[in-house]
mmCIF file with all atom_site columns, C-alpha atoms in Angstrom:
data_model
loop_
_atom_site.group_PDB
_atom_site.id
_atom_site.type_symbol
_atom_site.label_atom_id
_atom_site.label_alt_id
_atom_site.label_comp_id
_atom_site.label_asym_id
_atom_site.label_entity_id
_atom_site.label_seq_id
_atom_site.pdbx_PDB_ins_code
_atom_site.Cartn_x
_atom_site.Cartn_y
_atom_site.Cartn_z
_atom_site.occupancy
_atom_site.B_iso_or_equiv
_atom_site.pdbx_formal_charge
_atom_site.auth_seq_id
_atom_site.auth_comp_id
_atom_site.auth_asym_id
_atom_site.auth_atom_id
_atom_site.pdbx_PDB_model_num
ATOM 1   C CA . ASP A 1 1   ? 0.031   0.127  0.300   1.00 93.00 ? 1   ASP A CA 1
ATOM 2   C CA . ILE A 1 2   ? 1.331   3.748  -0.564  1.00 95.00 ? 2   ILE A CA 1
ATOM 3   C CA . LEU A 1 3   ? 0.133   6.251  1.384   1.00 97.00 ? 3   LEU A CA 1
ATOM 4   C CA . VAL A 1 4   ? -0.428  9.326  -0.039  1.00 97.00 ? 4   VAL A CA 1
ATOM 5   C CA . SER A 1 5   ? -2.108  12.655 0.983   1.00 98.00 ? 5   SER A CA 1
ATOM 6   C CA . ALA A 1 6   ? -4.184  14.211 -1.938  1.00 98.00 ? 6   ALA A CA 1
ATOM 7   C CA . ALA A 1 7   ? -5.786  17.818 -2.287  1.00 98.00 ? 7   ALA A CA 1
ATOM 8   C CA . ILE A 1 8   ? -9.238  18.423 -4.366  1.00 98.00 ? 8   ILE A CA 1
ATOM 9   C CA . LEU A 1 9   ? -8.608  22.007 -5.162  1.00 98.00 ? 9   LEU A CA 1
ATOM 10  C CA . THR A 1 10  ? -11.383 24.597 -6.494  1.00 97.00 ? 10  THR A CA 1
ATOM 11  C CA . ASP A 1 11  ? -11.937 27.308 -7.949  1.00 97.00 ? 11  ASP A CA 1
ATOM 12  C CA . ALA A 1 12  ? -14.717 30.479 -7.491  1.00 95.00 ? 12  ALA A CA 1
ATOM 13  C CA . ASP A 1 13  ? -16.391 28.283 -10.289 1.00 95.00 ? 13  ASP A CA 1
ATOM 14  C CA . GLY A 1 14  ? -16.120 25.213 -9.190  1.00 95.00 ? 14  GLY A CA 1
ATOM 15  C CA . ARG A 1 15  ? -12.984 23.791 -11.404 1.00 97.00 ? 15  ARG A CA 1
ATOM 16  C CA . VAL A 1 16  ? -11.124 21.172 -10.186 1.00 98.00 ? 16  VAL A CA 1
ATOM 17  C CA . LEU A 1 17  ? -7.550  21.251 -10.614 1.00 98.00 ? 17  LEU A CA 1
ATOM 18  C CA . VAL A 1 18  ? -5.558  17.983 -11.607 1.00 98.00 ? 18  VAL A CA 1
ATOM 19  C CA . VAL A 1 19  ? -1.990  16.960 -12.606 1.00 98.00 ? 19  VAL A CA 1
ATOM 20  C CA . ARG A 1 20  ? -0.187  14.953 -14.375 1.00 97.00 ? 20  ARG A CA 1
ATOM 21  C CA . LYS A 1 21  ? 3.211   13.883 -13.382 1.00 95.00 ? 21  LYS A CA 1
ATOM 22  C CA . GLN A 1 22  ? 6.655   13.483 -16.146 1.00 96.00 ? 22  GLN A CA 1
ATOM 23  C CA . GLY A 1 23  ? 6.251   10.030 -17.695 1.00 95.00 ? 23  GLY A CA 1
ATOM 24  C CA . THR A 1 24  ? 3.344   9.196  -16.482 1.00 94.00 ? 24  THR A CA 1
ATOM 25  C CA . THR A 1 25  ? -0.439  9.673  -18.742 1.00 95.00 ? 25  THR A CA 1
ATOM 26  C CA . ARG A 1 26  ? -3.372  10.000 -15.561 1.00 96.00 ? 26  ARG A CA 1
ATOM 27  C CA . PHE A 1 27  ? -4.129  13.057 -14.029 1.00 97.00 ? 27  PHE A CA 1
ATOM 28  C CA . MET A 1 28  ? -4.918  13.463 -10.586 1.00 97.00 ? 28  MET A CA 1
ATOM 29  C CA . GLN A 1 29  ? -5.265  15.415 -7.466  1.00 97.00 ? 29  GLN A CA 1
ATOM 30  C CA . PRO A 1 30  ? -2.286  17.329 -6.669  1.00 97.00 ? 30  PRO A CA 1
ATOM 31  C CA . GLY A 1 31  ? -0.176  15.813 -3.315  1.00 97.00 ? 31  GLY A CA 1
ATOM 32  C CA . GLY A 1 32  ? 2.080   13.074 -2.483  1.00 96.00 ? 32  GLY A CA 1
ATOM 33  C CA . LYS A 1 33  ? 3.673   10.589 0.316   1.00 96.00 ? 33  LYS A CA 1
ATOM 34  C CA . PRO A 1 34  ? 4.805   11.769 3.689   1.00 98.00 ? 34  PRO A CA 1
ATOM 35  C CA . GLU A 1 35  ? 8.402   12.050 4.787   1.00 97.00 ? 35  GLU A CA 1
ATOM 36  C CA . SER A 1 36  ? 9.365   10.831 7.854   1.00 96.00 ? 36  SER A CA 1
ATOM 37  C CA . GLY A 1 37  ? 7.021   12.376 10.890  1.00 97.00 ? 37  GLY A CA 1
ATOM 38  C CA . GLU A 1 38  ? 4.824   14.670 8.715   1.00 97.00 ? 38  GLU A CA 1
ATOM 39  C CA . THR A 1 39  ? 1.274   14.551 10.031  1.00 97.00 ? 39  THR A CA 1
ATOM 40  C CA . PRO A 1 40  ? -0.729  14.361 6.394   1.00 97.00 ? 40  PRO A CA 1
ATOM 41  C CA . SER A 1 41  ? -2.113  17.840 6.355   1.00 97.00 ? 41  SER A CA 1
ATOM 42  C CA . GLN A 1 42  ? 2.063   18.716 6.534   1.00 97.00 ? 42  GLN A CA 1
ATOM 43  C CA . THR A 1 43  ? 2.504   16.509 3.956   1.00 97.00 ? 43  THR A CA 1
ATOM 44  C CA . LEU A 1 44  ? -0.184  17.968 1.744   1.00 98.00 ? 44  LEU A CA 1
ATOM 45  C CA . ARG A 1 45  ? 0.921   21.668 2.223   1.00 98.00 ? 45  ARG A CA 1
ATOM 46  C CA . ARG A 1 46  ? 4.790   20.323 1.264   1.00 97.00 ? 46  ARG A CA 1
ATOM 47  C CA . GLU A 1 47  ? 3.810   18.885 -1.251  1.00 97.00 ? 47  GLU A CA 1
ATOM 48  C CA . LEU A 1 48  ? 1.563   21.246 -2.801  1.00 98.00 ? 48  LEU A CA 1
ATOM 49  C CA . HIS A 1 49  ? 4.118   24.390 -2.742  1.00 97.00 ? 49  HIS A CA 1
ATOM 50  C CA . GLU A 1 50  ? 6.827   22.000 -3.969  1.00 97.00 ? 50  GLU A CA 1
ATOM 51  C CA . GLU A 1 51  ? 4.570   20.960 -6.996  1.00 96.00 ? 51  GLU A CA 1
ATOM 52  C CA . LEU A 1 52  ? 2.478   24.392 -7.410  1.00 98.00 ? 52  LEU A CA 1
ATOM 53  C CA . GLY A 1 53  ? 4.267   26.919 -5.655  1.00 97.00 ? 53  GLY A CA 1
ATOM 54  C CA . LEU A 1 54  ? 1.225   26.998 -3.847  1.00 97.00 ? 54  LEU A CA 1
ATOM 55  C CA . VAL A 1 55  ? 1.494   28.302 0.170   1.00 96.00 ? 55  VAL A CA 1
ATOM 56  C CA . LEU A 1 56  ? -1.480  26.880 2.128   1.00 96.00 ? 56  LEU A CA 1
ATOM 57  C CA . GLY A 1 57  ? -2.227  27.105 6.177   1.00 91.00 ? 57  GLY A CA 1
ATOM 58  C CA . ASP A 1 58  ? -3.528  24.488 7.853   1.00 85.00 ? 58  ASP A CA 1
ATOM 59  C CA . ASP A 1 59  ? -6.885  26.175 8.538   1.00 94.00 ? 59  ASP A CA 1
ATOM 60  C CA . ASP A 1 60  ? -6.944  26.250 4.463   1.00 96.00 ? 60  ASP A CA 1
ATOM 61  C CA . LEU A 1 61  ? -7.213  22.627 4.498   1.00 97.00 ? 61  LEU A CA 1
ATOM 62  C CA . ARG A 1 62  ? -10.449 20.835 5.550   1.00 97.00 ? 62  ARG A CA 1
ATOM 63  C CA . PRO A 1 63  ? -10.175 17.083 6.179   1.00 97.00 ? 63  PRO A CA 1
ATOM 64  C CA . LEU A 1 64  ? -12.914 14.872 4.097   1.00 97.00 ? 64  LEU A CA 1
ATOM 65  C CA . GLY A 1 65  ? -11.482 11.812 5.271   1.00 97.00 ? 65  GLY A CA 1
ATOM 66  C CA . ARG A 1 66  ? -9.213  8.304  3.811   1.00 98.00 ? 66  ARG A CA 1
ATOM 67  C CA . PHE A 1 67  ? -9.776  7.027  1.147   1.00 98.00 ? 67  PHE A CA 1
ATOM 68  C CA . VAL A 1 68  ? -8.283  3.660  -0.842  1.00 98.00 ? 68  VAL A CA 1
ATOM 69  C CA . SER A 1 69  ? -8.658  3.209  -4.577  1.00 97.00 ? 69  SER A CA 1
ATOM 70  C CA . ALA A 1 70  ? -6.241  1.051  -7.421  1.00 96.00 ? 70  ALA A CA 1
ATOM 71  C CA . ALA A 1 71  ? -3.106  3.123  -7.627  1.00 95.00 ? 71  ALA A CA 1
ATOM 72  C CA . ALA A 1 72  ? -2.922  5.120  -10.880 1.00 93.00 ? 72  ALA A CA 1
ATOM 73  C CA . ASN A 1 73  ? 1.176   4.399  -11.469 1.00 87.00 ? 73  ASN A CA 1
ATOM 74  C CA . GLU A 1 74  ? 1.790   1.704  -9.525  1.00 87.00 ? 74  GLU A CA 1
ATOM 75  C CA . PRO A 1 75  ? -0.082  -1.835 -11.071 1.00 88.00 ? 75  PRO A CA 1
ATOM 76  C CA . GLY A 1 76  ? -1.029  -4.001 -8.654  1.00 94.00 ? 76  GLY A CA 1
ATOM 77  C CA . HIS A 1 77  ? -0.533  -1.250 -5.710  1.00 96.00 ? 77  HIS A CA 1
ATOM 78  C CA . ARG A 1 78  ? -3.437  0.575  -3.725  1.00 97.00 ? 78  ARG A CA 1
ATOM 79  C CA . VAL A 1 79  ? -3.356  4.025  -2.602  1.00 97.00 ? 79  VAL A CA 1
ATOM 80  C CA . ILE A 1 80  ? -4.612  4.707  0.821   1.00 98.00 ? 80  ILE A CA 1
ATOM 81  C CA . ALA A 1 81  ? -5.019  8.621  0.611   1.00 98.00 ? 81  ALA A CA 1
ATOM 82  C CA . ASP A 1 82  ? -5.649  11.564 3.218   1.00 98.00 ? 82  ASP A CA 1
ATOM 83  C CA . ALA A 1 83  ? -7.954  13.724 1.419   1.00 98.00 ? 83  ALA A CA 1
ATOM 84  C CA . PHE A 1 84  ? -8.360  18.063 1.928   1.00 98.00 ? 84  PHE A CA 1
ATOM 85  C CA . SER A 1 85  ? -10.223 19.812 0.446   1.00 97.00 ? 85  SER A CA 1
ATOM 86  C CA . ALA A 1 86  ? -9.532  24.101 -0.438  1.00 97.00 ? 86  ALA A CA 1
ATOM 87  C CA . THR A 1 87  ? -10.387 26.657 -2.553  1.00 96.00 ? 87  THR A CA 1
ATOM 88  C CA . ILE A 1 88  ? -7.722  28.680 -4.006  1.00 97.00 ? 88  ILE A CA 1
ATOM 89  C CA . ASP A 1 89  ? -7.403  31.732 -6.851  1.00 96.00 ? 89  ASP A CA 1
ATOM 90  C CA . PRO A 1 90  ? -6.143  29.585 -10.146 1.00 96.00 ? 90  PRO A CA 1
ATOM 91  C CA . ARG A 1 91  ? -3.499  32.814 -10.687 1.00 95.00 ? 91  ARG A CA 1
ATOM 92  C CA . THR A 1 92  ? -1.781  30.836 -7.545  1.00 95.00 ? 92  THR A CA 1
ATOM 93  C CA . VAL A 1 93  ? -0.436  27.800 -8.969  1.00 97.00 ? 93  VAL A CA 1
ATOM 94  C CA . ARG A 1 94  ? 1.938   26.935 -11.864 1.00 96.00 ? 94  ARG A CA 1
ATOM 95  C CA . VAL A 1 95  ? 3.527   23.392 -12.739 1.00 96.00 ? 95  VAL A CA 1
ATOM 96  C CA . GLN A 1 96  ? 7.253   22.628 -11.614 1.00 95.00 ? 96  GLN A CA 1
ATOM 97  C CA . ALA A 1 97  ? 9.135   20.200 -9.552  1.00 92.00 ? 97  ALA A CA 1
ATOM 98  C CA . GLU A 1 98  ? 7.958   16.927 -11.579 1.00 92.00 ? 98  GLU A CA 1
ATOM 99  C CA . LEU A 1 99  ? 4.767   17.318 -12.817 1.00 96.00 ? 99  LEU A CA 1
ATOM 100 C CA . ALA A 1 100 ? 4.134   17.943 -16.286 1.00 97.00 ? 100 ALA A CA 1
ATOM 101 C CA . GLU A 1 101 ? 0.688   19.449 -16.530 1.00 97.00 ? 101 GLU A CA 1
ATOM 102 C CA . LEU A 1 102 ? -2.138  20.926 -14.714 1.00 97.00 ? 102 LEU A CA 1
ATOM 103 C CA . ARG A 1 103 ? -5.300  21.153 -15.722 1.00 97.00 ? 103 ARG A CA 1
ATOM 104 C CA . TRP A 1 104 ? -8.641  22.949 -14.170 1.00 98.00 ? 104 TRP A CA 1
ATOM 105 C CA . ILE A 1 105 ? -11.483 21.016 -15.363 1.00 97.00 ? 105 ILE A CA 1
ATOM 106 C CA . THR A 1 106 ? -15.630 20.336 -14.976 1.00 96.00 ? 106 THR A CA 1
ATOM 107 C CA . PRO A 1 107 ? -17.935 17.274 -14.395 1.00 95.00 ? 107 PRO A CA 1
ATOM 108 C CA . SER A 1 108 ? -18.051 17.922 -18.405 1.00 94.00 ? 108 SER A CA 1
ATOM 109 C CA . ASP A 1 109 ? -14.277 17.391 -18.828 1.00 95.00 ? 109 ASP A CA 1
ATOM 110 C CA . VAL A 1 110 ? -13.751 14.018 -17.523 1.00 93.00 ? 110 VAL A CA 1
ATOM 111 C CA . ASP A 1 111 ? -15.163 11.906 -20.166 1.00 91.00 ? 111 ASP A CA 1
ATOM 112 C CA . GLY A 1 112 ? -12.148 10.959 -21.904 1.00 90.00 ? 112 GLY A CA 1
ATOM 113 C CA . LEU A 1 113 ? -8.961  12.522 -19.404 1.00 96.00 ? 113 LEU A CA 1
ATOM 114 C CA . PRO A 1 114 ? -7.062  9.847  -18.106 1.00 97.00 ? 114 PRO A CA 1
ATOM 115 C CA . LEU A 1 115 ? -7.852  10.056 -14.639 1.00 97.00 ? 115 LEU A CA 1
ATOM 116 C CA . ALA A 1 116 ? -6.028  8.224  -11.515 1.00 97.00 ? 116 ALA A CA 1
ATOM 117 C CA . PRO A 1 117 ? -8.321  5.027  -9.633  1.00 97.00 ? 117 PRO A CA 1
ATOM 118 C CA . LEU A 1 118 ? -8.809  7.499  -6.834  1.00 97.00 ? 118 LEU A CA 1
ATOM 119 C CA . SER A 1 119 ? -10.004 10.701 -8.444  1.00 97.00 ? 119 SER A CA 1
ATOM 120 C CA . VAL A 1 120 ? -13.008 8.959  -10.209 1.00 96.00 ? 120 VAL A CA 1
ATOM 121 C CA . GLU A 1 121 ? -14.046 6.193  -7.281  1.00 96.00 ? 121 GLU A CA 1
ATOM 122 C CA . HIS A 1 122 ? -13.966 8.896  -4.641  1.00 96.00 ? 122 HIS A CA 1
ATOM 123 C CA . LEU A 1 123 ? -12.441 12.915 -4.879  1.00 97.00 ? 123 LEU A CA 1
ATOM 124 C CA . LEU A 1 124 ? -14.083 14.139 -7.887  1.00 96.00 ? 124 LEU A CA 1
ATOM 125 C CA . PRO A 1 125 ? -17.331 12.744 -6.577  1.00 95.00 ? 125 PRO A CA 1
ATOM 126 C CA . LEU A 1 126 ? -16.856 14.258 -3.031  1.00 95.00 ? 126 LEU A CA 1
ATOM 127 C CA . ALA A 1 127 ? -15.870 18.014 -5.446  1.00 95.00 ? 127 ALA A CA 1
ATOM 128 C CA . TRP A 1 128 ? -19.091 17.963 -7.293  1.00 93.00 ? 128 TRP A CA 1
ATOM 129 C CA . PRO A 1 129 ? -21.616 15.545 -5.061  1.00 83.00 ? 129 PRO A CA 1
ATOM 130 C CA . ARG A 1 130 ? -24.640 16.998 -7.749  1.00 74.00 ? 130 ARG A CA 1
ATOM 131 C CA . ALA A 1 131 ? -22.659 16.129 -11.045 1.00 57.00 ? 131 ALA A CA 1
ATOM 132 C CA . SER A 1 132 ? -22.109 12.314 -10.233 1.00 48.00 ? 132 SER A CA 1
ATOM 133 C CA . ALA A 1 133 ? -25.318 11.632 -9.183  1.00 43.00 ? 133 ALA A CA 1
#
């Protein structure tokens, strides 16, 4: 199992940020694996800063719970994600570190977009509860 922290980042228009790492094809919520001694929210804040240049405080993150799905880029493994949500200004993020691309998506963008199982099964339905009904 792979433990991660992941963020549902939305903008004022309800779009959700997804990212794709270099050398991969699937888009997913930003986040990553903890370093020794980090809490899930500390992991997420560090990863968002490293990957997107985003600076958030603990009070900016709303905990959503823990979710389990097949790992997107490690066949045969499961990802266990501590998920959080936050609303941000799209102008405050940029691709850096190991990221290749970011996209702001709406429910109509999901079909045909290669998404991680965690995003499809758990995180996007939380972001758009009416769209998945």
